[in-house]
Amino acid sequence: MEKRELVIIGAGPAGLTAAIYGKRSGLDVLVLEKGIPGGQINVTDEIENWTGVIHASGAELADTFRKHAEHFKAEFRETEVKAITVDGGRKVIHTDGDDIEAEAVIIATGASFKKLGAPGEKELTGRGVSYCAVCDGAFFEDQEIAVIGGGNTAVEEAVYLTQFASKVTIIHRRDSFRADRLAIDRAMSNPKIEVIWNTVVEEIVGEDMVEKLVLKNVRT
Ligand SMILES: Cc1cc2nc3c(=O)[nH]c(=O)nc-3n(C[C@H](O)[C@H](O)[C@H](O)COP(=O)(O)OP(=O)(O)OC[C@H]3O[C@@H](n4cnc5c(N)ncnc54)[C@H](O)[C@@H]3O)c2cc1C
């Protein structure tokens, strides 16, 4: 079985940073990634809170992170980790390829999109329901788009979507956003954005594509 000193699972910002530290400490580092190195920032339109970089697209920043880790000769492998077994000090990583034994494992598998859990969501995913504005926004040119949520991602993505949509409606279950002030100001001053407060989506309705949302005001 292949034996490595340090195996890092996930090549998002955390995994790539760990790879840089591992290599600089003189370790043999293997990074396992099931998708594209960079993780969630690959689907981020603009990043302006990374110190030292005033503005970059997520993909640009992901590219610099990956190049930084490659500069220190971290090895990358495209594979999905299915399980890890620990037997005493022995750690075996089971991938969709061969198993790998590692002296140390860093799990940096990040996060995945949070589902709404509303009826119709699963059936209409890819048919009007999307979790990534950068990936899918352009498919909805001149259409009305609803963004559900009230944090930074929802508010920033709503602004991003105004370049395609005829109108963007943010549906938020509370009466104020949790997003950064700057992001809120940009959204609230955008004439294409409307906000429906204190409201949740009860159902997503449509035959082949999303046609309408059934909303419920949580206050009335
Ligand atoms: C739309 C959007 C906009 C954002 N905007 C900003 C922003 O402007 N500023 C900011 O600071 N943050 C932003 N974020 C958040 C930021 O992207 C995350 O905080 C950051 O990516 C987390 O890094 P991570 O390495 O922990 O995890 P992730 O980025 O989630 O990376 C985890 C990696 O692990 C891989 N992986 C998972 N499971 C396995 C497995 N079993 N086998 C192999 N590989 C696996 C995944 O494919 C992924 O590449 C945004 C996020 C989104 C979704």
Short mmCIF file of N, CA, C and O in Angstrom, two decimals, residues 145-208:
data_model
loop_
_atom_site.label_atom_id
_atom_site.label_comp_id
_atom_site.label_asym_id
_atom_site.label_seq_id
_atom_site.Cartn_x
_atom_site.Cartn_y
_atom_site.Cartn_z
N ILE A 145 -35.54 36.52 -10.49
CA ILE A 145 -34.82 35.53 -9.67
C ILE A 145 -35.10 35.82 -8.19
O ILE A 145 -35.07 36.98 -7.77
N ALA A 146 -35.36 34.76 -7.43
CA ALA A 146 -35.50 34.90 -5.98
C ALA A 146 -34.24 34.35 -5.32
O ALA A 146 -33.75 33.29 -5.71
N VAL A 147 -33.72 35.09 -4.36
CA VAL A 147 -32.57 34.63 -3.57
C VAL A 147 -33.07 34.43 -2.15
O VAL A 147 -33.68 35.34 -1.57
N ILE A 148 -32.83 33.26 -1.59
CA ILE A 148 -33.37 32.97 -0.26
C ILE A 148 -32.23 32.97 0.75
O ILE A 148 -31.26 32.21 0.61
N GLY A 149 -32.32 33.86 1.73
CA GLY A 149 -31.28 33.96 2.75
C GLY A 149 -31.01 35.40 3.09
O GLY A 149 -31.55 36.31 2.46
N GLY A 150 -30.15 35.60 4.09
CA GLY A 150 -29.90 36.97 4.52
C GLY A 150 -28.48 37.22 4.99
O GLY A 150 -28.17 38.25 5.58
N GLY A 151 -27.59 36.26 4.71
CA GLY A 151 -26.18 36.44 5.07
C GLY A 151 -25.40 37.05 3.92
O GLY A 151 -25.97 37.46 2.91
N ASN A 152 -24.08 37.08 4.08
CA ASN A 152 -23.23 37.69 3.05
C ASN A 152 -23.43 37.06 1.68
O ASN A 152 -23.53 37.76 0.68
N THR A 153 -23.48 35.71 1.66
CA THR A 153 -23.58 35.05 0.36
C THR A 153 -24.87 35.45 -0.34
O THR A 153 -24.86 35.84 -1.52
N ALA A 154 -25.99 35.41 0.38
CA ALA A 154 -27.28 35.75 -0.24
C ALA A 154 -27.28 37.19 -0.77
O ALA A 154 -27.67 37.45 -1.92
N VAL A 155 -26.81 38.10 0.06
CA VAL A 155 -26.89 39.52 -0.31
C VAL A 155 -25.91 39.84 -1.46
O VAL A 155 -26.26 40.53 -2.43
N GLU A 156 -24.71 39.28 -1.39
CA GLU A 156 -23.73 39.54 -2.46
C GLU A 156 -24.16 38.88 -3.77
O GLU A 156 -24.01 39.44 -4.85
N GLU A 157 -24.70 37.66 -3.66
CA GLU A 157 -25.12 36.96 -4.88
C GLU A 157 -26.33 37.66 -5.51
O GLU A 157 -26.47 37.66 -6.74
N ALA A 158 -27.18 38.25 -4.68
CA ALA A 158 -28.33 38.99 -5.22
C ALA A 158 -27.84 40.14 -6.10
O ALA A 158 -28.33 40.36 -7.21
N VAL A 159 -26.84 40.86 -5.60
CA VAL A 159 -26.28 41.98 -6.38
C VAL A 159 -25.66 41.45 -7.67
O VAL A 159 -25.88 41.99 -8.76
N TYR A 160 -24.92 40.36 -7.57
CA TYR A 160 -24.29 39.75 -8.75
C TYR A 160 -25.35 39.39 -9.80
O TYR A 160 -25.17 39.62 -10.99
N LEU A 161 -26.47 38.85 -9.33
CA LEU A 161 -27.51 38.37 -10.25
C LEU A 161 -28.24 39.50 -10.98
O LEU A 161 -28.88 39.27 -12.00
N THR A 162 -28.14 40.73 -10.46
CA THR A 162 -28.85 41.84 -11.13
C THR A 162 -28.29 42.10 -12.53
O THR A 162 -28.96 42.71 -13.35
N GLN A 163 -27.08 41.62 -12.82
CA GLN A 163 -26.55 41.84 -14.17
C GLN A 163 -27.27 40.97 -15.21
O GLN A 163 -27.20 41.24 -16.39
N PHE A 164 -27.95 39.91 -14.74
CA PHE A 164 -28.70 39.05 -15.67
C PHE A 164 -30.21 39.26 -15.53
O PHE A 164 -30.92 39.32 -16.51
N ALA A 165 -30.67 39.31 -14.29
CA ALA A 165 -32.11 39.25 -14.02
C ALA A 165 -32.82 40.56 -14.33
O ALA A 165 -32.22 41.63 -14.29
N SER A 166 -34.13 40.45 -14.62
CA SER A 166 -34.93 41.67 -14.75
C SER A 166 -35.22 42.22 -13.35
O SER A 166 -35.35 43.42 -13.16
N LYS A 167 -35.31 41.31 -12.37
CA LYS A 167 -35.58 41.72 -10.99
C LYS A 167 -35.07 40.62 -10.06
O LYS A 167 -35.19 39.43 -10.40
N VAL A 168 -34.52 41.01 -8.92
CA VAL A 168 -34.08 40.02 -7.93
C VAL A 168 -34.82 40.28 -6.62
O VAL A 168 -34.81 41.40 -6.10
N THR A 169 -35.49 39.26 -6.12
CA THR A 169 -36.21 39.39 -4.84
C THR A 169 -35.49 38.57 -3.79
O THR A 169 -35.32 37.36 -3.96
N ILE A 170 -35.05 39.23 -2.73
CA ILE A 170 -34.42 38.49 -1.62
C ILE A 170 -35.52 38.15 -0.62
O ILE A 170 -36.25 39.04 -0.16
N ILE A 171 -35.64 36.87 -0.30
CA ILE A 171 -36.64 36.43 0.67
C ILE A 171 -35.89 36.03 1.93
O ILE A 171 -35.04 35.13 1.91
N HIS A 172 -36.20 36.73 3.01
CA HIS A 172 -35.43 36.50 4.25
C HIS A 172 -36.37 36.28 5.42
O HIS A 172 -37.36 36.98 5.58
N ARG A 173 -36.03 35.29 6.23
CA ARG A 173 -36.96 34.91 7.32
C ARG A 173 -36.93 35.88 8.50
O ARG A 173 -37.77 35.80 9.39
N ARG A 174 -35.93 36.77 8.53
CA ARG A 174 -35.85 37.73 9.64
C ARG A 174 -36.19 39.14 9.15
O ARG A 174 -36.48 39.33 7.97
N ASP A 175 -36.07 40.13 10.06
CA ASP A 175 -36.39 41.50 9.65
C ASP A 175 -35.14 42.34 9.41
O ASP A 175 -35.22 43.56 9.25
N SER A 176 -33.97 41.70 9.41
CA SER A 176 -32.74 42.40 9.05
C SER A 176 -31.73 41.37 8.53
O SER A 176 -31.83 40.19 8.86
N PHE A 177 -30.77 41.87 7.74
CA PHE A 177 -29.76 40.96 7.18
C PHE A 177 -28.63 40.72 8.18
O PHE A 177 -28.33 41.59 9.00
N ARG A 178 -27.98 39.56 8.05
CA ARG A 178 -26.78 39.27 8.85
C ARG A 178 -25.51 39.64 8.08
O ARG A 178 -24.41 39.48 8.57
N ALA A 179 -25.67 40.11 6.85
CA ALA A 179 -24.52 40.37 5.98
C ALA A 179 -23.73 41.60 6.45
O ALA A 179 -24.18 42.36 7.31
N ASP A 180 -22.54 41.78 5.86
CA ASP A 180 -21.71 42.96 6.16
C ASP A 180 -22.42 44.23 5.69
O ASP A 180 -23.12 44.22 4.68
N ARG A 181 -22.15 45.32 6.40
CA ARG A 181 -22.81 46.61 6.10
C ARG A 181 -22.62 47.01 4.63
O ARG A 181 -23.54 47.45 3.95
N LEU A 182 -21.37 46.84 4.14
CA LEU A 182 -21.07 47.25 2.76
C LEU A 182 -21.92 46.47 1.76
O LEU A 182 -22.47 47.03 0.81
N ALA A 183 -22.04 45.17 2.00
CA ALA A 183 -22.83 44.32 1.10
C ALA A 183 -24.30 44.72 1.15
O ALA A 183 -24.98 44.79 0.12
N ILE A 184 -24.79 45.00 2.36
CA ILE A 184 -26.20 45.41 2.51
C ILE A 184 -26.45 46.71 1.77
O ILE A 184 -27.42 46.85 1.03
N ASP A 185 -25.54 47.68 1.94
CA ASP A 185 -25.72 48.99 1.28
C ASP A 185 -25.77 48.83 -0.24
O ASP A 185 -26.58 49.46 -0.91
N ARG A 186 -24.90 47.96 -0.76
CA ARG A 186 -24.89 47.75 -2.22
C ARG A 186 -26.22 47.15 -2.68
O ARG A 186 -26.76 47.53 -3.71
N ALA A 187 -26.73 46.19 -1.91
CA ALA A 187 -27.98 45.54 -2.31
C ALA A 187 -29.15 46.51 -2.21
O ALA A 187 -29.98 46.61 -3.12
N MET A 188 -29.21 47.24 -1.08
CA MET A 188 -30.38 48.09 -0.85
C MET A 188 -30.42 49.28 -1.80
O MET A 188 -31.48 49.86 -2.03
N SER A 189 -29.26 49.66 -2.34
CA SER A 189 -29.26 50.80 -3.27
C SER A 189 -29.41 50.35 -4.72
O SER A 189 -29.39 51.16 -5.63
N ASN A 190 -29.55 49.03 -4.93
CA ASN A 190 -29.69 48.53 -6.30
C ASN A 190 -31.17 48.55 -6.69
O ASN A 190 -31.99 47.88 -6.05
N PRO A 191 -31.53 49.30 -7.74
CA PRO A 191 -32.95 49.42 -8.08
C PRO A 191 -33.60 48.12 -8.53
O PRO A 191 -34.83 48.01 -8.54
N LYS A 192 -32.80 47.12 -8.89
CA LYS A 192 -33.40 45.85 -9.34
C LYS A 192 -33.72 44.91 -8.17
O LYS A 192 -34.30 43.85 -8.36
N ILE A 193 -33.30 45.29 -6.95
CA ILE A 193 -33.48 44.37 -5.81
C ILE A 193 -34.64 44.80 -4.92
O ILE A 193 -34.75 45.97 -4.53
N GLU A 194 -35.49 43.81 -4.62
CA GLU A 194 -36.58 44.03 -3.66
C GLU A 194 -36.39 43.00 -2.55
O GLU A 194 -35.89 41.90 -2.80
N VAL A 195 -36.79 43.36 -1.33
CA VAL A 195 -36.63 42.41 -0.21
C VAL A 195 -38.00 42.08 0.37
O VAL A 195 -38.82 42.97 0.59
N ILE A 196 -38.24 40.81 0.61
CA ILE A 196 -39.44 40.39 1.34
C ILE A 196 -38.95 39.87 2.70
O ILE A 196 -38.27 38.85 2.77
N TRP A 197 -39.27 40.61 3.75
CA TRP A 197 -38.78 40.29 5.10
C TRP A 197 -39.71 39.30 5.80
O TRP A 197 -40.88 39.17 5.44
N ASN A 198 -39.19 38.68 6.85
CA ASN A 198 -39.98 37.81 7.75
C ASN A 198 -40.76 36.74 7.00
O ASN A 198 -41.90 36.42 7.34
N THR A 199 -40.14 36.20 5.99
CA THR A 199 -40.87 35.28 5.12
C THR A 199 -40.03 34.05 4.78
O THR A 199 -38.83 34.16 4.55
N VAL A 200 -40.70 32.89 4.78
CA VAL A 200 -40.01 31.65 4.41
C VAL A 200 -40.68 31.06 3.17
O VAL A 200 -41.84 31.36 2.87
N VAL A 201 -39.91 30.22 2.47
CA VAL A 201 -40.46 29.54 1.29
C VAL A 201 -41.05 28.21 1.76
O VAL A 201 -40.35 27.38 2.33
N GLU A 202 -42.34 28.04 1.52
CA GLU A 202 -42.99 26.79 1.95
C GLU A 202 -42.94 25.73 0.86
O GLU A 202 -42.93 24.54 1.16
N GLU A 203 -42.93 26.19 -0.40
CA GLU A 203 -42.92 25.22 -1.50
C GLU A 203 -42.38 25.87 -2.77
O GLU A 203 -42.58 27.07 -2.99
N ILE A 204 -41.69 25.08 -3.56
CA ILE A 204 -41.25 25.54 -4.88
C ILE A 204 -42.09 24.77 -5.89
O ILE A 204 -42.11 23.54 -5.88
N VAL A 205 -42.79 25.52 -6.74
CA VAL A 205 -43.78 24.89 -7.61
C VAL A 205 -43.37 25.03 -9.08
O VAL A 205 -42.90 26.09 -9.50
N GLY A 206 -43.55 23.96 -9.83
CA GLY A 206 -43.28 24.02 -11.27
C GLY A 206 -43.42 22.64 -11.88
O GLY A 206 -43.27 21.63 -11.18
N GLU A 207 -43.71 22.61 -13.18
CA GLU A 207 -43.78 21.33 -13.89
C GLU A 207 -42.37 20.94 -14.33
O GLU A 207 -41.72 20.13 -13.69
N ASP A 208 -41.89 21.58 -15.43
CA ASP A 208 -40.54 21.27 -15.91
C ASP A 208 -39.50 22.21 -15.32
O ASP A 208 -38.34 21.86 -15.19
#
